[in-house]
PDB file of C-alpha atoms in Angstrom:
ATOM      1  CA  MET A 555    -186.015-192.952 113.390  1.00  0.00           C
ATOM      2  CA  GLU A 556    -184.882-194.679 110.203  1.00  0.00           C
ATOM      3  CA  LYS A 557    -181.717-195.887 111.939  1.00  0.00           C
ATOM      4  CA  ILE A 558    -183.736-197.422 114.764  1.00  0.00           C
ATOM      5  CA  ILE A 559    -186.009-199.283 112.327  1.00  0.00           C
ATOM      6  CA  ALA A 560    -183.041-200.565 110.303  1.00  0.00           C
ATOM      7  CA  SER A 561    -181.277-201.721 113.440  1.00  0.00           C
ATOM      8  CA  THR A 562    -184.400-203.531 114.661  1.00  0.00           C
ATOM      9  CA  SER A 563    -184.934-205.327 111.324  1.00  0.00           C
ATOM     10  CA  HIS A 564    -181.321-206.534 111.326  1.00  0.00           C
ATOM     11  CA  SER A 565    -181.676-207.885 114.861  1.00  0.00           C
ATOM     12  CA  PHE A 566    -184.741-209.946 113.903  1.00  0.00           C
ATOM     13  CA  LEU A 567    -183.098-211.464 110.827  1.00  0.00           C
ATOM     14  CA  PRO A 568    -180.805-213.957 112.659  1.00  0.00           C
ATOM     15  CA  VAL A 569    -183.685-215.053 114.877  1.00  0.00           C
ATOM     16  CA  TYR A 570    -185.863-215.712 111.803  1.00  0.00           C
ATOM     17  CA  LEU A 571    -183.108-217.736 110.147  1.00  0.00           C
ATOM     18  CA  ILE A 572    -182.581-219.818 113.291  1.00  0.00           C
ATOM     19  CA  LEU A 573    -186.304-220.582 113.537  1.00  0.00           C
ATOM     20  CA  LEU A 574    -186.415-221.536 109.855  1.00  0.00           C
ATOM     21  CA  PHE A 575    -183.433-223.853 110.329  1.00  0.00           C
ATOM     22  CA  LEU A 576    -184.998-225.537 113.379  1.00  0.00           C
ATOM     23  CA  ILE A 577    -188.291-226.107 111.552  1.00  0.00           C
ATOM     24  CA  SER A 578    -186.473-227.607 108.578  1.00  0.00           C
ATOM     25  CA  CYS A 579    -184.421-229.950 110.782  1.00  0.00           C
ATOM     26  CA  ASN A 580    -187.526-231.029 112.656  1.00  0.00           C
ATOM     27  CA  GLN A 581    -189.312-231.877 109.389  1.00  0.00           C
ATOM     28  CA  GLN A 582    -186.339-233.859 108.153  1.00  0.00           C
ATOM     29  CA  GLU A 583    -186.119-235.756 111.440  1.00  0.00           C
ATOM     30  CA  ASN A 584    -189.829-236.575 111.362  1.00  0.00           C
ATOM     31  CA  GLN A 585    -189.524-237.790 107.792  1.00  0.00           C
ATOM     32  CA  LYS A 586    -186.516-239.918 108.726  1.00  0.00           C
ATOM     33  CA  ASN A 587    -188.297-241.418 111.710  1.00  0.00           C
ATOM     34  CA  ASN A 588    -191.316-242.271 109.586  1.00  0.00           C
ATOM     35  CA  GLU A 589    -189.217-244.183 107.046  1.00  0.00           C
ATOM     36  CA  PRO A 590    -188.553-247.861 107.809  1.00  0.00           C
ATOM     37  CA  SER A 591    -184.910-248.881 108.069  1.00  0.00           C
ATOM     38  CA  GLU A 592    -183.050-250.980 105.518  1.00  0.00           C
ATOM     39  CA  ARG A 593    -183.331-253.953 107.891  1.00  0.00           C
ATOM     40  CA  THR A 594    -187.079-253.727 108.497  1.00  0.00           C
ATOM     41  CA  LYS A 595    -188.630-252.299 105.351  1.00  0.00           C
ATOM     42  CA  SER A 596    -191.079-254.727 103.773  1.00  0.00           C
ATOM     43  CA  ILE A 597    -193.606-253.865 101.074  1.00  0.00           C
ATOM     44  CA  SER A 598    -196.278-256.425 100.435  1.00  0.00           C
ATOM     45  CA  SER A 599    -198.108-254.811  97.525  1.00  0.00           C
ATOM     46  CA  THR A 600    -197.586-256.443  94.140  1.00  0.00           C
ATOM     47  CA  ASP A 601    -200.378-254.638  92.314  1.00  0.00           C
ATOM     48  CA  ASP A 602    -197.972-252.946  89.930  1.00  0.00           C
ATOM     49  CA  ILE A 603    -195.928-256.067  89.087  1.00  0.00           C
ATOM     50  CA  ASP A 604    -197.302-259.095  87.278  1.00  0.00           C
ATOM     51  CA  LEU A 605    -194.791-261.793  88.260  1.00  0.00           C
ATOM     52  CA  ASN A 606    -196.880-264.768  87.123  1.00  0.00           C
ATOM     53  CA  LEU A 607    -195.356-267.085  89.705  1.00  0.00           C
ATOM     54  CA  PRO A 608    -193.480-269.320  89.964  1.00  0.00           C
ATOM     55  CA  ALA A 609    -190.762-267.540  88.029  1.00  0.00           C
ATOM     56  CA  MET A 610    -187.084-268.192  87.397  1.00  0.00           C
ATOM     57  CA  TYR A 611    -184.465-265.644  86.340  1.00  0.00           C
ATOM     58  CA  THR A 612    -180.909-266.504  85.334  1.00  0.00           C
ATOM     59  CA  GLY A 613    -177.784-264.647  84.308  1.00  0.00           C
ATOM     60  CA  THR A 614    -174.063-264.166  84.879  1.00  0.00           C
ATOM     61  CA  LEU A 615    -173.237-261.404  87.362  1.00  0.00           C
ATOM     62  CA  PRO A 616    -169.864-259.593  87.347  1.00  0.00           C
ATOM     63  CA  CYS A 617    -167.128-260.942  89.605  1.00  0.00           C
ATOM     64  CA  ALA A 618    -164.015-259.087  90.791  1.00  0.00           C
ATOM     65  CA  ASP A 619    -161.652-262.077  90.639  1.00  0.00           C
ATOM     66  CA  CYS A 620    -163.353-264.588  88.324  1.00  0.00           C
ATOM     67  CA  PRO A 621    -165.017-264.608  84.862  1.00  0.00           C
ATOM     68  CA  GLY A 622    -168.473-264.249  86.401  1.00  0.00           C
ATOM     69  CA  ILE A 623    -171.036-265.594  88.862  1.00  0.00           C
ATOM     70  CA  ASN A 624    -173.632-268.049  87.594  1.00  0.00           C
ATOM     71  CA  TYR A 625    -176.780-266.755  89.218  1.00  0.00           C
ATOM     72  CA  GLN A 626    -180.292-268.156  89.434  1.00  0.00           C
ATOM     73  CA  LEU A 627    -183.277-266.621  91.221  1.00  0.00           C
ATOM     74  CA  ILE A 628    -186.446-268.622  91.797  1.00  0.00           C
ATOM     75  CA  LEU A 629    -189.512-266.687  92.962  1.00  0.00           C
ATOM     76  CA  GLU A 630    -192.487-268.477  94.482  1.00  0.00           C
ATOM     77  CA  ASP A 631    -195.557-267.329  96.382  1.00  0.00           C
ATOM     78  CA  ASP A 632    -194.011-268.057  99.784  1.00  0.00           C
ATOM     79  CA  GLY A 633    -190.442-266.865  99.186  1.00  0.00           C
ATOM     80  CA  PHE A 634    -187.344-267.001  96.992  1.00  0.00           C
ATOM     81  CA  THR A 635    -184.302-269.220  96.450  1.00  0.00           C
ATOM     82  CA  GLU A 636    -181.046-267.663  95.259  1.00  0.00           C
ATOM     83  CA  LEU A 637    -178.275-269.873  93.827  1.00  0.00           C
ATOM     84  CA  SER A 638    -174.773-268.619  93.024  1.00  0.00           C
ATOM     85  CA  GLN A 639    -171.600-270.279  91.747  1.00  0.00           C
ATOM     86  CA  TYR A 640    -168.272-268.567  91.005  1.00  0.00           C
ATOM     87  CA  ARG A 641    -166.886-269.562  87.617  1.00  0.00           C
ATOM     88  CA  ASP A 642    -163.376-271.054  87.422  1.00  0.00           C
ATOM     89  CA  ARG A 643    -162.906-270.569  91.149  1.00  0.00           C
ATOM     90  CA  SER A 644    -164.894-273.181  93.007  1.00  0.00           C
ATOM     91  CA  PRO A 645    -167.595-275.704  92.099  1.00  0.00           C
ATOM     92  CA  ALA A 646    -169.343-274.950  95.396  1.00  0.00           C
ATOM     93  CA  LYS A 647    -172.861-273.570  95.132  1.00  0.00           C
ATOM     94  CA  PHE A 648    -174.144-270.928  97.532  1.00  0.00           C
ATOM     95  CA  GLU A 649    -177.824-270.885  98.399  1.00  0.00           C
ATOM     96  CA  GLU A 650    -179.817-268.101 100.041  1.00  0.00           C
ATOM     97  CA  THR A 651    -183.509-268.188 100.894  1.00  0.00           C
ATOM     98  CA  GLY A 652    -185.937-265.645 102.261  1.00  0.00           C
ATOM     99  CA  SER A 653    -188.984-263.562 101.468  1.00  0.00           C
ATOM    100  CA  TRP A 654    -189.549-260.992  98.758  1.00  0.00           C
ATOM    101  CA  SER A 655    -191.643-257.879  98.330  1.00  0.00           C
ATOM    102  CA  ALA A 656    -192.595-255.669  95.406  1.00  0.00           C
ATOM    103  CA  ASN A 657    -193.661-252.078  94.964  1.00  0.00           C
ATOM    104  CA  LYS A 658    -194.312-250.401  91.618  1.00  0.00           C
ATOM    105  CA  ASP A 659    -191.348-251.502  89.454  1.00  0.00           C
ATOM    106  CA  THR A 660    -188.975-252.589  92.249  1.00  0.00           C
ATOM    107  CA  LEU A 661    -188.499-256.129  93.556  1.00  0.00           C
ATOM    108  CA  THR A 662    -186.788-256.557  96.936  1.00  0.00           C
ATOM    109  CA  LEU A 663    -185.195-259.726  98.364  1.00  0.00           C
ATOM    110  CA  VAL A 664    -185.278-259.943 102.160  1.00  0.00           C
ATOM    111  CA  GLY A 665    -183.056-262.409 104.015  1.00  0.00           C
ATOM    112  CA  GLN A 666    -182.660-263.385 107.634  1.00  0.00           C
ATOM    113  CA  GLU A 667    -183.441-260.810 110.325  1.00  0.00           C
ATOM    114  CA  ASP A 668    -185.305-258.779 107.679  1.00  0.00           C
ATOM    115  CA  LEU A 669    -182.018-257.755 106.077  1.00  0.00           C
ATOM    116  CA  ILE A 670    -182.445-256.479 102.530  1.00  0.00           C
ATOM    117  CA  LEU A 671    -180.159-258.498 100.245  1.00  0.00           C
ATOM    118  CA  LYS A 672    -180.852-257.150  96.764  1.00  0.00           C
ATOM    119  CA  ARG A 673    -183.170-254.891  94.810  1.00  0.00           C
ATOM    120  CA  PHE A 674    -184.106-255.341  91.165  1.00  0.00           C
ATOM    121  CA  LEU A 675    -185.818-253.177  88.586  1.00  0.00           C
ATOM    122  CA  PHE A 676    -188.658-255.242  87.169  1.00  0.00           C
ATOM    123  CA  HIS A 677    -189.377-255.593  83.455  1.00  0.00           C
ATOM    124  CA  LYS A 678    -191.755-257.948  81.719  1.00  0.00           C
ATOM    125  CA  ASP A 679    -189.157-260.635  80.959  1.00  0.00           C
ATOM    126  CA  SER A 680    -186.127-259.525  82.958  1.00  0.00           C
ATOM    127  CA  LEU A 681    -184.775-258.159  86.235  1.00  0.00           C
ATOM    128  CA  THR A 682    -181.998-255.540  86.508  1.00  0.00           C
ATOM    129  CA  LEU A 683    -179.899-255.568  89.665  1.00  0.00           C
ATOM    130  CA  LEU A 684    -179.721-252.139  91.338  1.00  0.00           C
ATOM    131  CA  ASP A 685    -176.863-250.665  93.352  1.00  0.00           C
ATOM    132  CA  ARG A 686    -176.988-249.781  97.062  1.00  0.00           C
ATOM    133  CA  ASN A 687    -178.646-246.478  96.231  1.00  0.00           C
ATOM    134  CA  ASN A 688    -181.369-248.246  94.248  1.00  0.00           C
ATOM    135  CA  GLN A 689    -179.985-246.920  90.969  1.00  0.00           C
ATOM    136  CA  LYS A 690    -179.224-248.750  87.723  1.00  0.00           C
ATOM    137  CA  ILE A 691    -175.581-249.700  87.287  1.00  0.00           C
ATOM    138  CA  ASN A 692    -173.981-248.190  84.200  1.00  0.00           C
ATOM    139  CA  GLY A 693    -170.692-248.857  82.451  1.00  0.00           C
ATOM    140  CA  ASP A 694    -169.142-251.583  80.325  1.00  0.00           C
ATOM    141  CA  LEU A 695    -170.593-254.367  82.518  1.00  0.00           C
ATOM    142  CA  ALA A 696    -174.127-252.972  82.693  1.00  0.00           C
ATOM    143  CA  ASP A 697    -175.588-255.813  80.605  1.00  0.00           C
ATOM    144  CA  MET A 698    -174.264-258.389  83.076  1.00  0.00           C
ATOM    145  CA  TYR A 699    -176.579-257.055  85.775  1.00  0.00           C
ATOM    146  CA  VAL A 700    -179.642-258.060  83.742  1.00  0.00           C
ATOM    147  CA  LEU A 701    -181.305-261.402  84.510  1.00  0.00           C
ATOM    148  CA  GLU A 702    -183.480-263.024  81.870  1.00  0.00           C
ATOM    149  CA  ARG A 703    -186.661-264.871  82.722  1.00  0.00           C
ATOM    150  CA  VAL A 704    -186.665-268.542  81.725  1.00  0.00           C
ATOM    151  CA  GLY A 705    -189.926-268.862  79.839  1.00  0.00           C
ATOM    152  CA  ASN A 706    -190.561-272.580  80.133  1.00  0.00           C
ATOM    153  CA  GLN A 707    -188.977-273.179  83.527  1.00  0.00           C
ATOM    154  CA  GLU A 708    -192.308-274.101  85.098  1.00  0.00           C
ATOM    155  CA  SER A 709    -192.875-276.926  82.605  1.00  0.00           C
ATOM    156  CA  ILE A 710    -189.292-278.136  83.142  1.00  0.00           C
ATOM    157  CA  ARG A 711    -189.752-278.222  86.914  1.00  0.00           C
ATOM    158  CA  LYS A 712    -193.045-280.080  86.535  1.00  0.00           C
ATOM    159  CA  HIS A 713    -191.285-282.608  84.310  1.00  0.00           C
ATOM    160  CA  HIS A 714    -188.628-283.154  86.996  1.00  0.00           C
ATOM    161  CA  GLN A 715    -191.323-283.504  89.643  1.00  0.00           C
ATOM    162  CA  LYS A 716    -193.117-286.114  87.534  1.00  0.00           C
ATOM    163  CA  LEU A 717    -189.888-288.102  87.127  1.00  0.00           C
ATOM    164  CA  SER A 718    -189.402-288.011  90.888  1.00  0.00           C
ATOM    165  CA  GLU A 719    -192.941-289.288  91.457  1.00  0.00           C
ATOM    166  CA  GLN A 720    -192.200-292.139  89.034  1.00  0.00           C
ATOM    167  CA  GLY A 721    -189.297-293.248  91.221  1.00  0.00           C
ATOM    168  CA  PHE A 722    -186.321-291.773  89.378  1.00  0.00           C
ATOM    169  CA  ILE A 723    -183.466-290.385  91.476  1.00  0.00           C
ATOM    170  CA  PHE A 724    -181.271-288.845  88.767  1.00  0.00           C
ATOM    171  CA  PHE A 725    -181.859-287.214  85.388  1.00  0.00           C
ATOM    172  CA  ALA A 726    -179.476-285.817  82.781  1.00  0.00           C
ATOM    173  CA  ALA A 727    -179.905-284.570  79.239  1.00  0.00           C
ATOM    174  CA  GLY A 728    -178.036-282.845  76.439  1.00  0.00           C
ATOM    175  CA  ASN A 729    -178.617-281.227  73.064  1.00  0.00           C
ATOM    176  CA  GLU A 730    -177.210-281.713  69.562  1.00  0.00           C
ATOM    177  CA  PRO A 731    -177.273-284.661  69.671  1.00  0.00           C
ATOM    178  CA  PHE A 732    -180.321-284.951  71.875  1.00  0.00           C
ATOM    179  CA  TRP A 733    -180.061-287.570  74.613  1.00  0.00           C
ATOM    180  CA  SER A 734    -181.238-288.224  78.167  1.00  0.00           C
ATOM    181  CA  ILE A 735    -180.413-290.608  81.008  1.00  0.00           C
ATOM    182  CA  LYS A 736    -182.605-291.613  83.935  1.00  0.00           C
ATOM    183  CA  ILE A 737    -181.638-293.663  86.982  1.00  0.00           C
ATOM    184  CA  ASP A 738    -184.344-295.042  89.261  1.00  0.00           C
ATOM    185  CA  SER A 739    -184.352-295.961  92.953  1.00  0.00           C
ATOM    186  CA  LEU A 740    -183.238-299.526  92.070  1.00  0.00           C
ATOM    187  CA  ASN A 741    -180.147-298.091  90.316  1.00  0.00           C
ATOM    188  CA  LEU A 742    -181.456-299.132  86.907  1.00  0.00           C
ATOM    189  CA  MET A 743    -180.530-296.842  84.023  1.00  0.00           C
ATOM    190  CA  THR A 744    -182.568-295.871  80.979  1.00  0.00           C
ATOM    191  CA  TYR A 745    -180.894-294.188  77.994  1.00  0.00           C
ATOM    192  CA  GLU A 746    -183.018-292.310  75.465  1.00  0.00           C
ATOM    193  CA  LYS A 747    -182.385-290.552  72.184  1.00  0.00           C
ATOM    194  CA  PRO A 748    -184.854-289.560  69.441  1.00  0.00           C
ATOM    195  CA  GLY A 749    -186.640-292.707  68.287  1.00  0.00           C
ATOM    196  CA  SER A 750    -184.854-295.040  70.698  1.00  0.00           C
ATOM    197  CA  THR A 751    -185.111-296.089  74.369  1.00  0.00           C
ATOM    198  CA  ARG A 752    -182.718-298.620  75.920  1.00  0.00           C
ATOM    199  CA  ASN A 753    -182.635-300.149  79.391  1.00  0.00           C
ATOM    200  CA  LEU A 754    -178.979-300.505  80.320  1.00  0.00           C
ATOM    201  CA  GLY A 755    -179.415-302.370  83.583  1.00  0.00           C
ATOM    202  CA  GLU A 756    -177.943-301.692  87.002  1.00  0.00           C
ATOM    203  CA  VAL A 757    -175.331-298.990  87.488  1.00  0.00           C
ATOM    204  CA  SER A 758    -172.435-298.808  89.913  1.00  0.00           C
ATOM    205  CA  ARG A 759    -171.677-295.614  91.752  1.00  0.00           C
ATOM    206  CA  SER A 760    -168.318-294.315  92.976  1.00  0.00           C
ATOM    207  CA  MET A 761    -167.121-291.033  94.385  1.00  0.00           C
ATOM    208  CA  ILE A 762    -164.705-288.946  92.334  1.00  0.00           C
ATOM    209  CA  GLU A 763    -163.211-285.508  92.804  1.00  0.00           C
ATOM    210  CA  ASN A 764    -166.029-282.947  92.897  1.00  0.00           C
ATOM    211  CA  GLY A 765    -168.680-285.464  91.960  1.00  0.00           C
ATOM    212  CA  ILE A 766    -169.921-288.982  91.264  1.00  0.00           C
ATOM    213  CA  LEU A 767    -169.180-291.565  88.566  1.00  0.00           C
ATOM    214  CA  PHE A 768    -171.956-293.884  87.317  1.00  0.00           C
ATOM    215  CA  GLU A 769    -170.963-296.917  85.224  1.00  0.00           C
ATOM    216  CA  THR A 770    -172.913-299.667  83.484  1.00  0.00           C
ATOM    217  CA  SER A 771    -172.585-302.124  80.613  1.00  0.00           C
ATOM    218  CA  ALA A 772    -175.236-303.980  78.612  1.00  0.00           C
ATOM    219  CA  ASP A 773    -175.568-305.355  75.083  1.00  0.00           C
ATOM    220  CA  SER A 774    -171.936-304.630  74.162  1.00  0.00           C
ATOM    221  CA  ILE A 775    -172.342-301.044  75.345  1.00  0.00           C
ATOM    222  CA  GLN A 776    -170.269-299.528  78.112  1.00  0.00           C
ATOM    223  CA  LEU A 777    -171.426-296.238  79.543  1.00  0.00           C
ATOM    224  CA  SER A 778    -169.719-294.056  82.134  1.00  0.00           C
ATOM    225  CA  ILE A 779    -171.343-290.883  83.419  1.00  0.00           C
ATOM    226  CA  ARG A 780    -169.297-288.274  85.242  1.00  0.00           C
ATOM    227  CA  VAL A 781    -171.466-285.979  87.368  1.00  0.00           C
ATOM    228  CA  GLN A 782    -169.692-282.880  88.647  1.00  0.00           C
ATOM    229  CA  ASP A 783    -171.020-280.579  91.316  1.00  0.00           C
ATOM    230  CA  LYS A 784    -170.929-277.551  89.032  1.00  0.00           C
ATOM    231  CA  TYR A 785    -173.736-275.464  87.584  1.00  0.00           C
ATOM    232  CA  CYS A 786    -174.720-276.170  83.993  1.00  0.00           C
ATOM    233  CA  ARG A 787    -176.977-274.024  81.820  1.00  0.00           C
ATOM    234  CA  ASP A 788    -179.061-275.856  79.224  1.00  0.00           C
ATOM    235  CA  SER A 789    -178.071-274.515  75.816  1.00  0.00           C
ATOM    236  CA  MET A 790    -181.659-274.394  74.520  1.00  0.00           C
ATOM    237  CA  SER A 791    -183.969-273.569  77.440  1.00  0.00           C
ATOM    238  CA  GLY A 792    -181.526-271.551  79.538  1.00  0.00           C
ATOM    239  CA  TYR A 793    -182.533-273.618  82.573  1.00  0.00           C
ATOM    240  CA  LEU A 794    -179.793-273.747  85.201  1.00  0.00           C
ATOM    241  CA  PHE A 795    -179.061-277.278  86.436  1.00  0.00           C
ATOM    242  CA  PRO A 796    -176.989-277.960  89.571  1.00  0.00           C
ATOM    243  CA  GLU A 797    -174.799-280.628  87.942  1.00  0.00           C
ATOM    244  CA  THR A 798    -172.552-280.817  84.867  1.00  0.00           C
ATOM    245  CA  VAL A 799    -172.630-284.219  83.145  1.00  0.00           C
ATOM    246  CA  THR A 800    -170.211-285.917  80.748  1.00  0.00           C
ATOM    247  CA  ALA A 801    -171.255-289.317  79.390  1.00  0.00           C
ATOM    248  CA  VAL A 802    -168.846-291.569  77.478  1.00  0.00           C
ATOM    249  CA  MET A 803    -170.486-294.395  75.500  1.00  0.00           C
ATOM    250  CA  GLN A 804    -168.365-297.172  74.019  1.00  0.00           C
ATOM    251  CA  SER A 805    -169.695-299.692  71.511  1.00  0.00           C
ATOM    252  CA  SER A 806    -168.408-299.924  67.943  1.00  0.00           C
ATOM    253  CA  GLN A 807    -167.161-296.371  68.463  1.00  0.00           C
ATOM    254  CA  VAL A 808    -166.645-293.954  71.319  1.00  0.00           C
ATOM    255  CA  ASP A 809    -169.135-291.109  71.721  1.00  0.00           C
ATOM    256  CA  THR A 810    -168.803-288.344  74.281  1.00  0.00           C
ATOM    257  CA  LEU A 811    -172.046-286.664  75.297  1.00  0.00           C
ATOM    258  CA  ARG A 812    -172.174-283.457  77.296  1.00  0.00           C
ATOM    259  CA  GLY A 813    -175.134-282.045  79.141  1.00  0.00           C
ATOM    260  CA  CYS A 814    -176.713-281.064  82.436  1.00  0.00           C
ATOM    261  CA  GLY A 815    -178.304-283.035  85.244  1.00  0.00           C
ATOM    262  CA  LEU A 816    -179.785-283.080  88.716  1.00  0.00           C
ATOM    263  CA  PHE A 817    -180.563-285.455  91.554  1.00  0.00           C
ATOM    264  CA  LEU A 818    -184.319-285.675  92.007  1.00  0.00           C
ATOM    265  CA  GLU A 819    -186.055-285.341  95.357  1.00  0.00           C
ATOM    266  CA  ASN A 820    -188.381-288.154  96.349  1.00  0.00           C
TER     267      ASN A 820
END
């Protein structure tokens, strides 16, 4: 009798294991089916993240065959703009736009066809780029995956918008020494430095390699401004401008001024 019972219990054991395996697979399949795919997942809740839009984040991301990628992310209520430029490789700027979503401490960028482009770990004043498995990237280059929020970017953008509304088409500025140049829709240039504003008259414009050259002369001053299509980060605010500017002023001496600029939208 004991042999019969033992034999019966052994015969039921494989059947029990098979049923357990089938139940487990079915649960995993249901869970997989209930999860949205990488191409369609979109989370609209931002209750856990205080973005205080609009917001701008900048940094230099690692690059396999160049010193780094100048990267700027602008977040607004209706979407994002992503700007990238490869250092020492090409002055070309790459732009990507789309929508974004947030859940708890994770920010997701969604491009065309609902394709997820990037995910970031959100902090109060920074974003950390995550890998494909939504994990932080460690190693010697870990700090390069952190983007810093530009604190006064909103006031800078409002200043540029105000200049555009006043009829200016180009603006450039630099630090130490502090200077700025504005060109209006009539091609008239204004040069400013602390305590001084000078109208330098009409400027000529010519195309050069990777940019534009503005030139003017007035009151024994000759000024040439080389505008290159290359990202430039303001040394004080951290704001990322689309153009790099070199101004050479000749009067009793020659002064070379370096800074950043942009063409204003009207």
